[in-house]
Amino acid sequence: MPDKPENSAVKLLSSRKTLVMATADKNGAPNVSYAPFVHRAPPLYVYTSSLSRHTTNMLETAKASVMLIEDEARTRNFFARKRFTCQCSVEVVGRETTEWRTVMSLFKRKFGKVFDMIRPLPDFTLFRLIPDGGLYVRGFGQAFEVSSDMKNSKHVTGNKLVRTSVASVTPCGEHRQAAGAIAETVV
């Protein structure tokens, strides 16, 4: 019998060293990147350089979307990789506060000596990412809404038909002729 979905989501979270992070700037221009992370259930923490676009975006908008995904080398089906996604509010953790020191210790434990070189860099900021619940996908037909405290889950079911204008999805090149068409996707 498989683990409870929320437990599987925590196991996936604990097995990863990096997360994929989507941010947007103040004008809404998207950016996708990755960052090493640590977690103290439920917040996630990333320590990023001001030279990176995602740092600027998080400072401007205080939002990020995060995905942790099963390693390709371990997956059995590339169309149904195990993954956890969540929308997060983002807060800066003050340098040299008790929380900052605690999280720096977690980074050191997880990443070893290399982190000793990164920790003192003055252009790095520690961010607390607070998930607003999330979605854990275990495979086809196995999607679960997971509570923000990672202690409960609910199976996502349904057969909603979502209509999206193709023009809003692919508005360029040869696809412009399809601007009036409607794409139907079963959710």
Short mmCIF file of N, CA and C in Angstrom, two decimals:
data_model
loop_
_atom_site.label_atom_id
_atom_site.label_comp_id
_atom_site.label_asym_id
_atom_site.label_seq_id
_atom_site.Cartn_x
_atom_site.Cartn_y
_atom_site.Cartn_z
N MET A 1 0.85 -1.19 0.00
CA MET A 1 0.00 0.00 0.00
C MET A 1 0.89 1.25 0.00
N PRO A 2 0.64 2.18 -0.93
CA PRO A 2 1.49 3.37 -1.00
C PRO A 2 1.30 4.27 0.21
N ASP A 3 2.34 5.08 0.48
CA ASP A 3 2.28 6.07 1.55
C ASP A 3 1.10 7.01 1.34
N LYS A 4 0.68 7.66 2.42
CA LYS A 4 -0.29 8.73 2.29
C LYS A 4 0.35 9.80 1.40
N PRO A 5 -0.43 10.44 0.54
CA PRO A 5 0.14 11.42 -0.40
C PRO A 5 0.96 12.52 0.27
N GLU A 6 0.49 13.01 1.41
CA GLU A 6 1.23 14.07 2.08
C GLU A 6 2.59 13.57 2.58
N ASN A 7 2.65 12.29 2.99
CA ASN A 7 3.94 11.71 3.41
C ASN A 7 4.86 11.53 2.21
N SER A 8 4.29 11.10 1.09
CA SER A 8 5.08 10.96 -0.14
C SER A 8 5.61 12.31 -0.60
N ALA A 9 4.81 13.35 -0.47
CA ALA A 9 5.25 14.70 -0.85
C ALA A 9 6.42 15.13 0.02
N VAL A 10 6.35 14.87 1.32
CA VAL A 10 7.44 15.23 2.23
C VAL A 10 8.69 14.42 1.89
N LYS A 11 8.54 13.14 1.55
CA LYS A 11 9.69 12.31 1.15
C LYS A 11 10.35 12.87 -0.10
N LEU A 12 9.54 13.28 -1.08
CA LEU A 12 10.09 13.87 -2.30
C LEU A 12 10.85 15.15 -1.96
N LEU A 13 10.25 15.99 -1.15
CA LEU A 13 10.88 17.24 -0.70
C LEU A 13 12.22 16.96 -0.02
N SER A 14 12.24 15.96 0.84
CA SER A 14 13.45 15.63 1.58
C SER A 14 14.54 15.00 0.71
N SER A 15 14.14 14.43 -0.42
CA SER A 15 15.11 13.76 -1.29
C SER A 15 15.79 14.70 -2.28
N ARG A 16 15.32 15.91 -2.41
CA ARG A 16 15.85 16.86 -3.39
C ARG A 16 16.80 17.85 -2.73
N LYS A 17 17.79 18.30 -3.47
CA LYS A 17 18.71 19.33 -2.98
C LYS A 17 18.42 20.68 -3.64
N THR A 18 17.76 20.64 -4.78
CA THR A 18 17.42 21.89 -5.47
C THR A 18 15.93 21.88 -5.81
N LEU A 19 15.42 23.07 -6.03
CA LEU A 19 14.03 23.21 -6.48
C LEU A 19 14.00 24.06 -7.72
N VAL A 20 12.98 23.87 -8.52
CA VAL A 20 12.74 24.70 -9.70
C VAL A 20 11.82 25.82 -9.23
N MET A 21 12.15 27.04 -9.62
CA MET A 21 11.43 28.19 -9.10
C MET A 21 11.03 29.11 -10.25
N ALA A 22 9.75 29.44 -10.31
CA ALA A 22 9.26 30.41 -11.28
C ALA A 22 8.94 31.70 -10.54
N THR A 23 9.42 32.80 -11.09
CA THR A 23 9.14 34.12 -10.53
C THR A 23 8.74 35.02 -11.69
N ALA A 24 8.28 36.20 -11.35
CA ALA A 24 7.96 37.20 -12.38
C ALA A 24 8.42 38.55 -11.86
N ASP A 25 8.80 39.42 -12.79
CA ASP A 25 9.19 40.76 -12.35
C ASP A 25 7.95 41.62 -12.13
N LYS A 26 8.15 42.87 -11.75
CA LYS A 26 7.02 43.75 -11.42
C LYS A 26 6.12 44.01 -12.62
N ASN A 27 6.63 43.76 -13.84
CA ASN A 27 5.82 43.92 -15.05
C ASN A 27 5.18 42.61 -15.51
N GLY A 28 5.43 41.55 -14.77
CA GLY A 28 4.83 40.25 -15.09
C GLY A 28 5.67 39.37 -16.01
N ALA A 29 6.87 39.80 -16.39
CA ALA A 29 7.72 38.98 -17.25
C ALA A 29 8.21 37.77 -16.47
N PRO A 30 7.93 36.57 -16.96
CA PRO A 30 8.28 35.36 -16.20
C PRO A 30 9.76 34.99 -16.29
N ASN A 31 10.21 34.26 -15.30
CA ASN A 31 11.56 33.73 -15.27
C ASN A 31 11.51 32.39 -14.54
N VAL A 32 12.19 31.41 -15.09
CA VAL A 32 12.29 30.12 -14.40
C VAL A 32 13.76 29.86 -14.12
N SER A 33 14.03 29.34 -12.95
CA SER A 33 15.40 29.08 -12.55
C SER A 33 15.38 27.94 -11.53
N TYR A 34 16.50 27.73 -10.90
CA TYR A 34 16.55 26.74 -9.83
C TYR A 34 17.39 27.31 -8.72
N ALA A 35 17.27 26.71 -7.55
CA ALA A 35 18.10 27.12 -6.41
C ALA A 35 18.24 25.96 -5.44
N PRO A 36 19.41 25.82 -4.83
CA PRO A 36 19.53 24.91 -3.71
C PRO A 36 18.60 25.39 -2.59
N PHE A 37 18.09 24.46 -1.80
CA PHE A 37 17.15 24.85 -0.75
C PHE A 37 17.30 23.95 0.46
N VAL A 38 16.76 24.43 1.56
CA VAL A 38 16.57 23.63 2.77
C VAL A 38 15.15 23.89 3.23
N HIS A 39 14.67 23.04 4.11
CA HIS A 39 13.31 23.26 4.60
C HIS A 39 13.20 22.92 6.08
N ARG A 40 12.32 23.65 6.71
CA ARG A 40 11.86 23.37 8.07
C ARG A 40 10.35 23.37 7.93
N ALA A 41 9.77 22.20 7.84
CA ALA A 41 8.35 22.08 7.50
C ALA A 41 7.50 23.10 8.24
N PRO A 42 6.67 23.90 7.51
CA PRO A 42 6.53 23.90 6.07
C PRO A 42 7.38 24.91 5.32
N PRO A 43 8.02 25.95 5.90
CA PRO A 43 8.73 26.87 5.00
C PRO A 43 9.90 26.21 4.29
N LEU A 44 10.17 26.72 3.09
CA LEU A 44 11.35 26.36 2.31
C LEU A 44 12.26 27.59 2.36
N TYR A 45 13.55 27.40 2.27
CA TYR A 45 14.49 28.52 2.29
C TYR A 45 15.43 28.42 1.10
N VAL A 46 15.66 29.54 0.43
CA VAL A 46 16.66 29.63 -0.62
C VAL A 46 17.57 30.80 -0.28
N TYR A 47 18.84 30.65 -0.62
CA TYR A 47 19.84 31.67 -0.35
C TYR A 47 20.42 32.04 -1.70
N THR A 48 20.04 33.21 -2.21
CA THR A 48 20.36 33.52 -3.60
C THR A 48 21.07 34.87 -3.75
N SER A 49 21.80 34.98 -4.83
CA SER A 49 22.61 36.16 -5.13
C SER A 49 21.76 37.27 -5.76
N SER A 50 22.11 38.50 -5.44
CA SER A 50 21.41 39.64 -6.05
C SER A 50 21.72 39.74 -7.54
N LEU A 51 22.70 39.00 -8.02
CA LEU A 51 23.01 38.99 -9.44
C LEU A 51 22.01 38.16 -10.24
N SER A 52 21.22 37.34 -9.55
CA SER A 52 20.24 36.49 -10.25
C SER A 52 18.90 37.20 -10.39
N ARG A 53 18.26 36.94 -11.51
CA ARG A 53 16.96 37.55 -11.80
C ARG A 53 15.90 37.15 -10.77
N HIS A 54 15.93 35.88 -10.33
CA HIS A 54 14.89 35.45 -9.39
C HIS A 54 14.99 36.18 -8.06
N THR A 55 16.19 36.57 -7.65
CA THR A 55 16.32 37.35 -6.41
C THR A 55 15.63 38.70 -6.55
N THR A 56 15.92 39.40 -7.63
CA THR A 56 15.27 40.69 -7.89
C THR A 56 13.76 40.54 -7.95
N ASN A 57 13.30 39.50 -8.65
CA ASN A 57 11.86 39.27 -8.78
C ASN A 57 11.19 39.02 -7.44
N MET A 58 11.82 38.20 -6.59
CA MET A 58 11.21 37.93 -5.29
C MET A 58 11.21 39.16 -4.40
N LEU A 59 12.24 39.99 -4.50
CA LEU A 59 12.26 41.24 -3.74
C LEU A 59 11.15 42.18 -4.21
N GLU A 60 10.88 42.19 -5.53
CA GLU A 60 9.86 43.09 -6.08
C GLU A 60 8.43 42.61 -5.84
N THR A 61 8.21 41.30 -5.92
CA THR A 61 6.83 40.80 -5.91
C THR A 61 6.46 39.98 -4.68
N ALA A 62 7.44 39.47 -3.96
CA ALA A 62 7.22 38.62 -2.79
C ALA A 62 6.41 37.37 -3.13
N LYS A 63 6.62 36.84 -4.36
CA LYS A 63 5.92 35.63 -4.80
C LYS A 63 6.87 34.72 -5.57
N ALA A 64 6.59 33.41 -5.49
CA ALA A 64 7.33 32.42 -6.28
C ALA A 64 6.45 31.18 -6.41
N SER A 65 6.65 30.47 -7.48
CA SER A 65 6.02 29.17 -7.66
C SER A 65 7.16 28.16 -7.69
N VAL A 66 7.00 27.06 -6.97
CA VAL A 66 8.08 26.11 -6.78
C VAL A 66 7.65 24.73 -7.27
N MET A 67 8.61 24.00 -7.84
CA MET A 67 8.37 22.60 -8.21
C MET A 67 9.57 21.77 -7.78
N LEU A 68 9.25 20.66 -7.14
CA LEU A 68 10.24 19.62 -6.84
C LEU A 68 9.79 18.42 -7.64
N ILE A 69 10.71 17.81 -8.38
CA ILE A 69 10.32 16.75 -9.31
C ILE A 69 11.27 15.57 -9.21
N GLU A 70 10.70 14.39 -9.39
CA GLU A 70 11.46 13.15 -9.34
C GLU A 70 12.61 13.19 -10.34
N ASP A 71 13.72 12.63 -9.95
CA ASP A 71 14.91 12.55 -10.79
C ASP A 71 14.58 11.75 -12.05
N GLU A 72 14.99 12.25 -13.21
CA GLU A 72 14.75 11.54 -14.47
C GLU A 72 15.35 10.15 -14.47
N ALA A 73 16.48 9.98 -13.83
CA ALA A 73 17.16 8.68 -13.81
C ALA A 73 16.36 7.62 -13.05
N ARG A 74 15.45 8.06 -12.18
CA ARG A 74 14.68 7.12 -11.36
C ARG A 74 13.25 6.93 -11.83
N THR A 75 12.80 7.74 -12.77
CA THR A 75 11.40 7.68 -13.17
C THR A 75 11.12 6.48 -14.07
N ARG A 76 9.91 5.98 -13.98
CA ARG A 76 9.48 4.88 -14.84
C ARG A 76 8.69 5.38 -16.03
N ASN A 77 8.11 6.59 -15.89
CA ASN A 77 7.29 7.14 -16.97
C ASN A 77 7.53 8.65 -17.03
N PHE A 78 8.13 9.11 -18.10
CA PHE A 78 8.47 10.52 -18.23
C PHE A 78 7.24 11.42 -18.37
N PHE A 79 6.08 10.85 -18.66
CA PHE A 79 4.86 11.64 -18.77
C PHE A 79 4.12 11.73 -17.44
N ALA A 80 4.63 11.04 -16.43
CA ALA A 80 3.95 11.05 -15.13
C ALA A 80 4.97 11.06 -13.99
N ARG A 81 5.96 11.94 -14.10
CA ARG A 81 6.96 12.01 -13.03
C ARG A 81 6.33 12.51 -11.74
N LYS A 82 6.76 11.93 -10.63
CA LYS A 82 6.30 12.40 -9.33
C LYS A 82 6.78 13.83 -9.15
N ARG A 83 5.87 14.70 -8.64
CA ARG A 83 6.24 16.09 -8.46
C ARG A 83 5.36 16.77 -7.43
N PHE A 84 5.90 17.80 -6.85
CA PHE A 84 5.16 18.63 -5.90
C PHE A 84 5.32 20.07 -6.36
N THR A 85 4.21 20.77 -6.51
CA THR A 85 4.24 22.18 -6.90
C THR A 85 3.47 22.99 -5.88
N CYS A 86 3.89 24.23 -5.69
CA CYS A 86 3.17 25.10 -4.76
C CYS A 86 3.43 26.56 -5.08
N GLN A 87 2.45 27.38 -4.76
CA GLN A 87 2.58 28.82 -4.82
C GLN A 87 3.08 29.27 -3.45
N CYS A 88 4.01 30.19 -3.43
CA CYS A 88 4.59 30.62 -2.15
C CYS A 88 4.57 32.14 -2.02
N SER A 89 4.31 32.57 -0.81
CA SER A 89 4.61 33.96 -0.48
C SER A 89 6.07 33.96 -0.04
N VAL A 90 6.73 35.08 -0.28
CA VAL A 90 8.16 35.14 -0.06
C VAL A 90 8.49 36.26 0.92
N GLU A 91 9.34 35.95 1.89
CA GLU A 91 9.77 36.93 2.88
C GLU A 91 11.29 36.87 3.01
N VAL A 92 11.91 38.03 3.23
CA VAL A 92 13.35 38.09 3.47
C VAL A 92 13.60 37.78 4.94
N VAL A 93 14.60 36.95 5.19
CA VAL A 93 15.02 36.66 6.56
C VAL A 93 16.23 37.55 6.85
N GLY A 94 16.14 38.35 7.90
CA GLY A 94 17.21 39.28 8.25
C GLY A 94 18.52 38.58 8.53
N ARG A 95 19.58 39.16 8.00
CA ARG A 95 20.92 38.60 8.17
C ARG A 95 21.30 38.63 9.65
N GLU A 96 21.92 37.54 10.09
CA GLU A 96 22.43 37.36 11.45
C GLU A 96 21.35 37.29 12.54
N THR A 97 20.08 37.10 12.13
CA THR A 97 19.03 36.84 13.12
C THR A 97 19.15 35.39 13.57
N THR A 98 18.42 35.03 14.61
CA THR A 98 18.43 33.64 15.08
C THR A 98 17.96 32.70 13.97
N GLU A 99 16.88 33.08 13.27
CA GLU A 99 16.38 32.23 12.18
C GLU A 99 17.43 32.09 11.09
N TRP A 100 18.09 33.18 10.72
CA TRP A 100 19.12 33.16 9.68
C TRP A 100 20.23 32.19 10.06
N ARG A 101 20.71 32.27 11.29
CA ARG A 101 21.79 31.38 11.75
C ARG A 101 21.36 29.91 11.73
N THR A 102 20.13 29.66 12.18
CA THR A 102 19.61 28.29 12.17
C THR A 102 19.56 27.74 10.75
N VAL A 103 19.06 28.53 9.83
CA VAL A 103 18.93 28.09 8.44
C VAL A 103 20.31 27.95 7.79
N MET A 104 21.25 28.82 8.12
CA MET A 104 22.61 28.68 7.61
C MET A 104 23.21 27.34 8.05
N SER A 105 22.90 26.92 9.27
CA SER A 105 23.36 25.61 9.76
C SER A 105 22.75 24.47 8.94
N LEU A 106 21.49 24.62 8.57
CA LEU A 106 20.84 23.60 7.74
C LEU A 106 21.50 23.52 6.36
N PHE A 107 21.81 24.69 5.77
CA PHE A 107 22.50 24.70 4.48
C PHE A 107 23.87 24.04 4.60
N LYS A 108 24.61 24.35 5.65
CA LYS A 108 25.94 23.77 5.86
C LYS A 108 25.85 22.25 5.98
N ARG A 109 24.86 21.77 6.75
CA ARG A 109 24.67 20.33 6.94
C ARG A 109 24.33 19.65 5.61
N LYS A 110 23.51 20.29 4.80
CA LYS A 110 23.04 19.68 3.55
C LYS A 110 24.07 19.77 2.42
N PHE A 111 24.83 20.88 2.37
CA PHE A 111 25.71 21.11 1.22
C PHE A 111 27.21 21.07 1.53
N GLY A 112 27.55 20.96 2.80
CA GLY A 112 28.95 20.77 3.18
C GLY A 112 29.85 21.99 2.99
N LYS A 113 31.13 21.70 2.73
CA LYS A 113 32.17 22.73 2.69
C LYS A 113 31.92 23.82 1.66
N VAL A 114 31.35 23.48 0.53
CA VAL A 114 31.12 24.48 -0.51
C VAL A 114 30.27 25.64 0.02
N PHE A 115 29.39 25.34 0.97
CA PHE A 115 28.54 26.41 1.52
C PHE A 115 29.35 27.40 2.35
N ASP A 116 30.47 26.96 2.92
CA ASP A 116 31.32 27.86 3.69
C ASP A 116 31.81 29.04 2.84
N MET A 117 31.97 28.83 1.54
CA MET A 117 32.40 29.91 0.64
C MET A 117 31.24 30.85 0.29
N ILE A 118 30.04 30.31 0.27
CA ILE A 118 28.86 31.09 -0.15
C ILE A 118 28.26 31.89 1.00
N ARG A 119 28.24 31.31 2.17
CA ARG A 119 27.58 31.94 3.32
C ARG A 119 27.97 33.40 3.55
N PRO A 120 29.25 33.76 3.54
CA PRO A 120 29.60 35.15 3.86
C PRO A 120 29.41 36.16 2.72
N LEU A 121 29.06 35.71 1.53
CA LEU A 121 28.95 36.64 0.41
C LEU A 121 27.88 37.69 0.69
N PRO A 122 28.23 38.97 0.61
CA PRO A 122 27.31 40.04 1.01
C PRO A 122 26.14 40.27 0.06
N ASP A 123 26.24 39.77 -1.18
CA ASP A 123 25.14 39.99 -2.12
C ASP A 123 24.08 38.90 -2.03
N PHE A 124 24.22 37.94 -1.13
CA PHE A 124 23.24 36.86 -0.99
C PHE A 124 22.17 37.24 0.02
N THR A 125 20.94 36.83 -0.30
CA THR A 125 19.78 37.08 0.56
C THR A 125 19.13 35.75 0.89
N LEU A 126 18.73 35.59 2.13
CA LEU A 126 17.99 34.39 2.55
C LEU A 126 16.51 34.69 2.46
N PHE A 127 15.79 33.86 1.69
CA PHE A 127 14.35 34.00 1.53
C PHE A 127 13.63 32.84 2.19
N ARG A 128 12.54 33.16 2.86
CA ARG A 128 11.61 32.18 3.42
C ARG A 128 10.46 32.07 2.42
N LEU A 129 10.25 30.87 1.87
CA LEU A 129 9.15 30.62 0.94
C LEU A 129 8.07 29.87 1.71
N ILE A 130 6.91 30.48 1.81
CA ILE A 130 5.82 29.91 2.60
C ILE A 130 4.75 29.37 1.64
N PRO A 131 4.67 28.03 1.51
CA PRO A 131 3.70 27.44 0.59
C PRO A 131 2.26 27.68 1.04
N ASP A 132 1.42 27.94 0.07
CA ASP A 132 -0.01 28.07 0.31
C ASP A 132 -0.65 26.75 -0.13
N GLY A 133 -0.30 25.68 0.56
CA GLY A 133 -0.73 24.36 0.12
C GLY A 133 0.07 23.98 -1.11
N GLY A 134 -0.32 22.90 -1.75
CA GLY A 134 0.40 22.48 -2.94
C GLY A 134 -0.31 21.33 -3.63
N LEU A 135 0.29 20.87 -4.70
CA LEU A 135 -0.25 19.77 -5.46
C LEU A 135 0.84 18.71 -5.60
N TYR A 136 0.54 17.50 -5.13
CA TYR A 136 1.47 16.38 -5.27
C TYR A 136 0.89 15.44 -6.31
N VAL A 137 1.69 15.13 -7.33
CA VAL A 137 1.27 14.20 -8.38
C VAL A 137 2.13 12.96 -8.26
N ARG A 138 1.45 11.83 -8.05
CA ARG A 138 2.13 10.55 -7.88
C ARG A 138 2.15 9.77 -9.19
N GLY A 139 1.29 10.13 -10.12
CA GLY A 139 1.19 9.45 -11.41
C GLY A 139 -0.13 9.80 -12.06
N PHE A 140 -0.45 9.14 -13.15
CA PHE A 140 -1.71 9.40 -13.85
C PHE A 140 -2.89 9.15 -12.93
N GLY A 141 -3.80 10.12 -12.86
CA GLY A 141 -4.99 10.00 -12.02
C GLY A 141 -4.70 10.02 -10.53
N GLN A 142 -3.50 10.41 -10.16
CA GLN A 142 -3.10 10.41 -8.76
C GLN A 142 -2.55 11.78 -8.36
N ALA A 143 -3.41 12.78 -8.43
CA ALA A 143 -3.04 14.14 -8.02
C ALA A 143 -3.74 14.44 -6.69
N PHE A 144 -3.01 15.09 -5.80
CA PHE A 144 -3.53 15.35 -4.46
C PHE A 144 -3.22 16.78 -4.03
N GLU A 145 -4.25 17.48 -3.58
CA GLU A 145 -4.02 18.78 -2.96
C GLU A 145 -3.47 18.50 -1.57
N VAL A 146 -2.36 19.14 -1.24
CA VAL A 146 -1.71 18.93 0.05
C VAL A 146 -1.82 20.22 0.85
N SER A 147 -2.18 20.10 2.12
CA SER A 147 -2.35 21.27 2.98
C SER A 147 -1.01 21.99 3.19
N SER A 148 -1.09 23.25 3.55
CA SER A 148 0.13 24.05 3.72
C SER A 148 1.04 23.53 4.82
N ASP A 149 0.48 22.82 5.80
CA ASP A 149 1.32 22.24 6.86
C ASP A 149 1.84 20.85 6.49
N MET A 150 1.50 20.38 5.28
CA MET A 150 1.95 19.08 4.74
C MET A 150 1.44 17.90 5.58
N LYS A 151 0.30 18.07 6.27
CA LYS A 151 -0.21 17.01 7.12
C LYS A 151 -1.50 16.36 6.61
N ASN A 152 -2.13 16.95 5.60
CA ASN A 152 -3.37 16.40 5.06
C ASN A 152 -3.35 16.52 3.55
N SER A 153 -4.16 15.67 2.91
CA SER A 153 -4.27 15.74 1.46
C SER A 153 -5.68 15.35 1.03
N LYS A 154 -6.02 15.76 -0.19
CA LYS A 154 -7.33 15.45 -0.77
C LYS A 154 -7.11 15.07 -2.23
N HIS A 155 -7.67 13.93 -2.63
CA HIS A 155 -7.54 13.47 -4.01
C HIS A 155 -8.25 14.44 -4.94
N VAL A 156 -7.56 14.84 -5.99
CA VAL A 156 -8.16 15.74 -6.98
C VAL A 156 -8.86 14.89 -8.02
N THR A 157 -10.16 15.09 -8.14
CA THR A 157 -10.94 14.34 -9.12
C THR A 157 -11.72 15.33 -9.97
N GLY A 158 -12.35 14.83 -10.99
CA GLY A 158 -13.17 15.70 -11.81
C GLY A 158 -12.86 15.51 -13.26
N ASN A 159 -13.73 16.08 -14.05
CA ASN A 159 -13.61 15.98 -15.48
C ASN A 159 -14.05 17.31 -16.08
N LYS A 160 -13.49 18.38 -15.51
CA LYS A 160 -13.81 19.73 -15.97
C LYS A 160 -13.21 19.98 -17.33
N LEU A 161 -13.95 20.61 -18.18
CA LEU A 161 -13.45 21.01 -19.49
C LEU A 161 -13.04 22.47 -19.39
N VAL A 162 -11.79 22.74 -19.69
CA VAL A 162 -11.28 24.11 -19.64
C VAL A 162 -11.08 24.58 -21.06
N ARG A 163 -11.63 25.74 -21.39
CA ARG A 163 -11.46 26.30 -22.73
C ARG A 163 -10.49 27.47 -22.66
N THR A 164 -9.49 27.42 -23.54
CA THR A 164 -8.49 28.47 -23.58
C THR A 164 -8.30 28.88 -25.03
N SER A 165 -8.24 30.16 -25.28
CA SER A 165 -7.97 30.64 -26.62
C SER A 165 -6.56 30.23 -27.01
N VAL A 166 -6.41 29.62 -28.16
CA VAL A 166 -5.09 29.22 -28.64
C VAL A 166 -4.22 30.46 -28.80
N ALA A 167 -4.82 31.57 -29.18
CA ALA A 167 -4.06 32.80 -29.38
C ALA A 167 -3.36 33.22 -28.09
N SER A 168 -4.00 32.98 -26.96
CA SER A 168 -3.36 33.38 -25.70
C SER A 168 -2.25 32.42 -25.30
N VAL A 169 -2.23 31.22 -25.88
CA VAL A 169 -1.20 30.25 -25.55
C VAL A 169 -0.03 30.32 -26.53
N THR A 170 -0.33 30.44 -27.83
CA THR A 170 0.71 30.48 -28.85
C THR A 170 0.45 31.63 -29.81
N PRO A 171 0.76 32.86 -29.40
CA PRO A 171 0.39 34.03 -30.19
C PRO A 171 1.41 34.43 -31.25
N CYS A 172 2.32 33.54 -31.65
CA CYS A 172 3.34 34.00 -32.57
C CYS A 172 3.45 33.12 -33.80
N GLY A 173 4.20 33.61 -34.78
CA GLY A 173 4.54 32.85 -35.97
C GLY A 173 3.36 32.26 -36.70
N GLU A 174 3.54 31.01 -37.13
CA GLU A 174 2.52 30.34 -37.93
C GLU A 174 1.24 30.06 -37.16
N HIS A 175 1.28 30.20 -35.85
CA HIS A 175 0.11 29.92 -35.02
C HIS A 175 -0.88 31.08 -34.98
N ARG A 176 -0.49 32.24 -35.52
CA ARG A 176 -1.40 33.40 -35.50
C ARG A 176 -2.69 33.11 -36.24
N GLN A 177 -2.64 32.32 -37.27
CA GLN A 177 -3.85 32.01 -38.03
C GLN A 177 -4.86 31.25 -37.19
N ALA A 178 -4.41 30.66 -36.09
CA ALA A 178 -5.30 29.91 -35.21
C ALA A 178 -5.86 30.78 -34.10
N ALA A 179 -5.70 32.10 -34.21
CA ALA A 179 -6.08 33.01 -33.13
C ALA A 179 -7.53 32.87 -32.69
N GLY A 180 -8.42 32.55 -33.57
CA GLY A 180 -9.83 32.44 -33.17
C GLY A 180 -10.22 31.05 -32.71
N ALA A 181 -9.30 30.10 -32.84
CA ALA A 181 -9.63 28.72 -32.47
C ALA A 181 -9.70 28.55 -30.98
N ILE A 182 -10.35 27.49 -30.56
CA ILE A 182 -10.47 27.16 -29.14
C ILE A 182 -9.78 25.82 -28.90
N ALA A 183 -8.92 25.79 -27.87
CA ALA A 183 -8.28 24.53 -27.49
C ALA A 183 -9.06 23.96 -26.33
N GLU A 184 -9.30 22.68 -26.35
CA GLU A 184 -10.02 22.03 -25.25
C GLU A 184 -9.06 21.09 -24.54
N THR A 185 -9.00 21.23 -23.25
CA THR A 185 -8.13 20.42 -22.43
C THR A 185 -8.94 19.81 -21.31
N VAL A 186 -8.82 18.51 -21.10
CA VAL A 186 -9.50 17.88 -19.99
C VAL A 186 -8.58 17.99 -18.78
N VAL A 187 -9.11 18.56 -17.70
CA VAL A 187 -8.33 18.73 -16.48
C VAL A 187 -8.61 17.58 -15.56
#
